[in-house]
Amino acid sequence: MKTEDETVRIGTEGCTGLITLNRPEALNALTRPMVLRIAEALTAWEHDPAIHQVVLRGAGERGLCAGGDIRAIHADAKAGTTGSLAFWRDEYRLNARIARYPKPYVALMDGIVMGGGVGLSAHGDVRIVTERSRVAMPETGIGFVPDVGGTYLLSRAPGELGTHLALTGTAVGPGDAILCGLADHYLPSDWLEEFTRELSFGPVKEVLGKFHGATAPPVPLADEREWIDHCYAADTVEEIHQRLLATGLPAAREASQTLHAKSPTSLKVTLAALRRARELDSLERVLEQEYRVSSAALSAPDLVEGIRAQVIDKDRRPRWSPAALVQVRPAAVERFFAPLGEDRELTLP
């Protein structure tokens, strides 16, 4: 079993600081000690003139990071304790810090990048995807709501693409990740080792110039924009369902079926969170909102049930409460956005 220090490897190569998430057996899922260790490294390098840039990568070949350690969150929520709040507080602070970091922050988004993995990577300066990248915010499937600044990113995706991805939890490949503003550059996975090695000698902008010529990845969502923008512009999840079915398109019908499997409460809260995030003027304000939502979700029944069905028992048959969209009243949604009290809020500069 790894010690806490071994779950994140911190090192330097030339002018580059290297952060390697090192829990490949758990798809590099994040724990609070990992978050704190990354934050400590960023602090040290911020004031080190020898370090010009930072690179984030994941150990193993399956992915950068599949998200937070949801088994630990499940245990916390089931026991009625609040350890997850400390984790989220530190994690969201780190997400905000990455976005404002004064040195180039390079994220190698190879393989699976979901939930907390998006928070560690998609707020960076240089976000690189590969042919193996699968990027997603799948929280509605476990009775949760996109966090780690996910509602900030997805609310600012072109048209209603972000709403589609947030509600359905659909994982996208490299081309669509770039289209949606979750990534910037595409490199084949077998170029990453050489790319990282070159970063030890020079700044990332110069190094990127040496790596060109890769075939542009496909962008399937670009061809789906018309029906996605129309359907997801609706004001309610119920109307989104109706519009999806009314199109008569197989892809829209499949999206409707996907929504039927998600937590009704999570769907309504997610839609409200996205709409509110569009009106907030910074990532910090959105993260503060997400902390309120996550805090409320921790004591709601669907989070425990969703993780049980998808991760613990794996029967894929969650019993949501309430079980239908019509049963989720406006007051129940509003509860997720209620102030926590001055001493309990997340406040970011």
XYZ file of C-alpha atoms in Angstrom:
349
model
C 0.000 0.000 0.000
C 1.352 3.402 -0.979
C 2.129 6.041 1.615
C 0.493 9.443 1.166
C 3.726 10.842 -0.288
C 3.851 8.063 -2.879
C 0.376 8.759 -4.290
C 1.747 11.908 -5.932
C 5.295 11.959 -7.246
C 6.876 15.399 -7.228
C 10.086 16.058 -9.150
C 11.896 18.373 -11.511
C 13.565 17.965 -14.873
C 15.563 20.983 -15.976
C 13.308 24.024 -15.885
C 10.098 22.021 -15.409
C 8.315 20.883 -12.267
C 6.655 17.487 -12.666
C 3.528 16.336 -10.840
C 2.645 12.681 -11.419
C -0.585 11.291 -9.973
C 0.462 7.840 -8.824
C -2.565 5.681 -8.067
C -2.891 3.838 -11.399
C -4.681 0.953 -9.687
C -7.474 3.448 -8.860
C -7.236 5.394 -12.140
C -5.316 8.020 -10.129
C -8.439 8.981 -8.175
C -7.849 11.981 -5.942
C -7.655 11.990 -2.162
C -7.283 14.969 0.128
C -3.582 14.234 0.875
C -2.941 14.211 -2.880
C -4.602 17.610 -3.255
C -2.535 19.048 -0.404
C 0.691 17.621 -1.802
C 0.044 19.188 -5.218
C -0.695 22.519 -3.563
C 2.577 22.366 -1.610
C 4.533 21.702 -4.801
C 2.899 24.628 -6.579
C 3.791 26.894 -3.661
C 7.435 25.838 -3.729
C 7.775 26.229 -7.509
C 5.934 29.541 -7.668
C 8.868 31.218 -5.932
C 11.647 29.110 -7.470
C 13.349 31.006 -10.332
C 14.764 27.746 -11.702
C 11.271 26.393 -12.445
C 9.689 27.987 -15.503
C 6.624 25.749 -15.919
C 4.710 22.846 -14.355
C 3.529 19.607 -15.963
C 0.709 17.423 -14.619
C 0.498 13.790 -15.756
C -0.906 10.468 -14.586
C 0.899 7.198 -13.907
C -0.123 4.192 -15.972
C -1.715 4.142 -19.394
C -5.409 4.226 -18.514
C -5.849 7.859 -17.665
C -4.804 11.076 -15.989
C -7.455 10.933 -13.248
C -10.933 9.397 -12.976
C -12.074 11.896 -10.324
C -12.264 12.013 -6.560
C -12.174 8.940 -4.343
C -15.922 8.384 -4.394
C -15.760 5.296 -2.191
C -14.505 7.560 0.585
C -17.239 10.090 -0.202
C -19.832 7.305 -0.103
C -18.634 6.165 3.318
C -18.709 9.746 4.579
C -22.210 10.462 3.262
C -23.586 7.131 4.485
C -22.232 7.740 7.984
C -23.614 11.278 8.060
C -20.148 12.742 8.664
C -18.585 15.711 6.864
C -15.009 14.777 5.991
C -15.790 15.288 2.302
C -16.380 18.989 2.939
C -12.723 19.449 3.901
C -11.658 17.561 0.780
C -13.856 19.679 -1.489
C -12.753 22.907 0.182
C -9.087 22.114 -0.472
C -9.793 20.721 -3.938
C -11.768 23.757 -5.111
C -9.090 26.086 -3.748
C -6.549 24.134 -5.789
C -8.731 24.370 -8.910
C -8.870 28.157 -8.539
C -5.137 28.335 -7.921
C -4.334 26.340 -11.046
C -6.378 28.796 -13.114
C -4.421 31.760 -11.694
C -0.989 30.131 -11.450
C 1.696 32.625 -12.543
C 3.767 30.063 -14.449
C 2.610 27.939 -17.391
C 0.682 24.913 -16.141
C 0.679 22.070 -18.663
C -1.813 19.199 -18.292
C -1.334 15.942 -20.194
C -4.956 14.791 -20.475
C -4.176 11.310 -21.794
C -6.754 8.548 -21.306
C -9.619 8.947 -18.836
C -10.060 12.468 -17.452
C -13.220 12.771 -15.388
C -14.602 14.819 -12.521
C -11.739 15.890 -10.297
C -9.332 15.083 -13.128
C -11.004 17.804 -15.187
C -10.575 20.190 -12.258
C -6.836 19.488 -12.112
C -6.304 19.869 -15.845
C -8.900 21.932 -17.701
C -8.184 25.138 -15.739
C -4.541 25.048 -16.834
C -2.786 27.191 -19.445
C -1.843 24.380 -21.841
C -4.208 21.401 -21.988
C -3.134 18.528 -24.215
C -5.378 15.652 -25.294
C -4.478 12.478 -27.177
C -6.314 9.886 -29.264
C -6.957 8.024 -25.986
C -8.537 10.961 -24.154
C -12.050 10.537 -22.773
C -13.126 13.664 -20.950
C -16.326 13.810 -18.912
C -18.224 15.237 -15.967
C -20.400 12.183 -15.160
C -21.743 13.307 -11.790
C -25.489 13.126 -12.525
C -25.108 9.345 -12.810
C -24.080 9.041 -9.157
C -26.603 11.485 -7.716
C -24.129 14.367 -7.633
C -23.662 17.611 -9.588
C -20.664 18.712 -11.706
C -18.130 20.517 -9.524
C -14.379 21.415 -9.541
C -15.284 24.365 -11.770
C -17.040 22.042 -14.213
C -20.169 24.178 -14.308
C -17.955 27.200 -15.091
C -16.297 25.436 -18.026
C -19.411 23.769 -19.409
C -21.590 26.869 -19.078
C -19.122 28.626 -21.375
C -18.914 25.907 -24.039
C -20.330 26.827 -27.485
C -24.118 26.945 -27.607
C -25.660 24.285 -25.394
C -22.923 21.671 -25.801
C -21.941 22.089 -22.158
C -25.519 21.567 -20.999
C -25.687 18.341 -23.006
C -22.419 17.062 -21.538
C -23.288 18.069 -17.966
C -26.747 16.486 -17.924
C -25.927 13.283 -19.802
C -22.392 12.848 -18.433
C -21.234 11.941 -21.948
C -17.497 11.370 -22.355
C -15.950 13.142 -25.346
C -12.836 12.450 -27.348
C -9.994 14.871 -28.101
C -11.654 16.836 -30.911
C -14.835 17.504 -28.950
C -12.843 18.339 -25.801
C -11.078 21.077 -27.763
C -14.351 22.251 -29.327
C -15.965 22.559 -25.894
C -13.076 24.526 -24.411
C -11.852 21.733 -22.154
C -8.518 21.358 -23.985
C -6.271 23.269 -26.387
C -3.908 20.965 -28.267
C -3.820 17.467 -29.703
C -0.763 15.206 -29.640
C -0.594 11.451 -30.282
C 0.010 9.590 -27.026
C 3.307 8.162 -28.231
C 4.655 11.716 -28.573
C 4.112 12.597 -24.916
C 7.353 11.166 -23.559
C 9.482 13.125 -26.008
C 7.322 16.217 -25.530
C 7.830 16.083 -21.758
C 11.557 15.554 -22.204
C 11.802 18.628 -24.450
C 10.045 20.706 -21.785
C 13.035 20.234 -19.500
C 15.080 22.375 -21.904
C 12.722 25.148 -22.952
C 9.400 26.965 -22.542
C 6.225 25.179 -23.513
C 5.324 27.643 -26.285
C 8.582 26.901 -28.074
C 8.308 23.168 -27.501
C 4.758 23.051 -28.875
C 6.084 24.578 -32.088
C 8.265 21.521 -32.599
C 5.343 19.114 -32.323
C 3.010 19.645 -35.248
C 1.677 17.663 -38.142
C -0.518 15.243 -36.203
C -3.824 14.448 -37.897
C -6.595 16.583 -36.450
C -9.020 14.508 -34.366
C -12.687 14.211 -35.414
C -15.255 16.557 -33.886
C -18.564 14.615 -33.791
C -20.404 17.199 -31.689
C -19.921 19.860 -34.348
C -22.395 17.949 -36.539
C -24.892 17.671 -33.665
C -25.014 21.361 -32.748
C -28.371 22.129 -34.362
C -30.469 19.697 -32.315
C -28.337 20.059 -29.169
C -28.627 23.847 -29.145
C -32.372 23.709 -29.749
C -33.209 20.992 -27.234
C -30.992 22.069 -24.347
C -31.960 25.730 -24.556
C -35.219 24.785 -22.828
C -35.853 26.179 -19.359
C -36.611 22.852 -17.661
C -35.326 19.306 -17.819
C -38.851 18.120 -18.621
C -38.968 20.372 -21.691
C -35.497 19.228 -22.730
C -36.828 15.655 -22.725
C -39.819 16.683 -24.840
C -37.684 18.506 -27.369
C -35.238 15.612 -27.645
C -38.040 13.160 -28.433
C -39.747 15.579 -30.819
C -36.714 15.806 -33.094
C -37.149 12.210 -34.225
C -33.374 11.895 -34.414
C -31.772 8.675 -33.101
C -28.973 10.611 -31.339
C -31.498 12.873 -29.581
C -33.637 9.898 -28.575
C -30.527 8.215 -27.147
C -29.756 11.369 -25.147
C -33.288 11.307 -23.738
C -32.869 7.683 -22.694
C -29.567 8.565 -21.039
C -31.238 11.323 -19.040
C -33.925 8.898 -17.847
C -31.224 6.874 -16.065
C -29.816 9.853 -14.146
C -30.853 11.220 -10.765
C -33.875 13.498 -11.336
C -32.749 15.789 -8.533
C -29.205 15.947 -9.897
C -30.499 16.811 -13.354
C -32.592 19.718 -12.117
C -29.886 21.044 -9.816
C -27.271 20.721 -12.570
C -29.379 22.681 -15.046
C -29.934 25.400 -12.437
C -26.215 25.453 -11.576
C -25.227 25.867 -15.226
C -27.691 28.696 -15.809
C -26.512 30.489 -12.664
C -22.846 29.909 -13.539
C -23.347 31.777 -16.820
C -24.270 34.853 -14.818
C -21.298 34.658 -12.428
C -18.248 36.631 -13.485
C -15.374 34.393 -12.427
C -14.299 30.829 -11.735
C -13.982 31.695 -8.044
C -17.625 32.717 -7.729
C -18.717 29.535 -9.517
C -16.565 27.357 -7.247
C -18.163 29.037 -4.230
C -21.580 28.152 -5.648
C -20.459 24.591 -6.348
C -19.305 24.212 -2.751
C -22.821 25.079 -1.548
C -24.296 22.561 -3.985
C -21.828 19.819 -3.018
C -22.461 20.432 0.671
C -26.193 19.970 0.148
C -25.636 16.865 -1.988
C -23.643 15.210 0.781
C -26.767 14.986 2.941
C -29.163 14.129 0.090
C -30.172 10.487 -0.476
C -29.219 10.215 -4.144
C -25.451 10.547 -3.633
C -25.238 7.491 -1.378
C -27.591 5.532 -3.612
C -25.902 6.531 -6.845
C -22.417 5.537 -5.695
C -23.815 2.303 -4.274
C -25.410 1.356 -7.589
C -22.544 2.394 -9.849
C -19.432 1.686 -7.771
C -20.099 -0.339 -4.606
C -22.636 -2.994 -5.617
C -22.397 -2.258 -9.366
C -25.949 -3.392 -10.018
C -26.501 -0.245 -12.139
C -30.030 0.016 -10.741
C -30.166 3.119 -8.544
C -33.393 3.845 -6.700
C -33.546 7.620 -6.907
C -35.521 9.648 -4.368
C -37.618 11.242 -5.765
C -37.807 8.825 -8.672
C -39.353 11.174 -11.267
C -38.601 14.690 -12.483
C -42.123 15.878 -11.770
C -41.642 14.996 -8.101
C -38.601 17.271 -7.720
C -40.133 20.530 -6.539
C -38.531 23.977 -7.053
C -37.966 24.342 -3.301
C -35.934 21.118 -3.294
C -33.684 22.500 -6.036
C -33.328 25.853 -4.307
C -32.090 24.124 -1.157
C -28.851 23.246 -2.942
C -28.043 26.924 -3.447
C -28.965 28.156 0.021
C -26.287 29.992 2.022
C -24.382 27.750 4.419
C -23.703 30.377 7.045
C -20.746 32.729 7.186
C -18.344 30.366 8.933
C -19.155 27.451 6.631
C -18.957 29.065 3.189
C -16.059 28.611 0.802
C -14.635 32.088 0.165
C -12.032 32.508 -2.554
C -10.067 35.693 -3.262
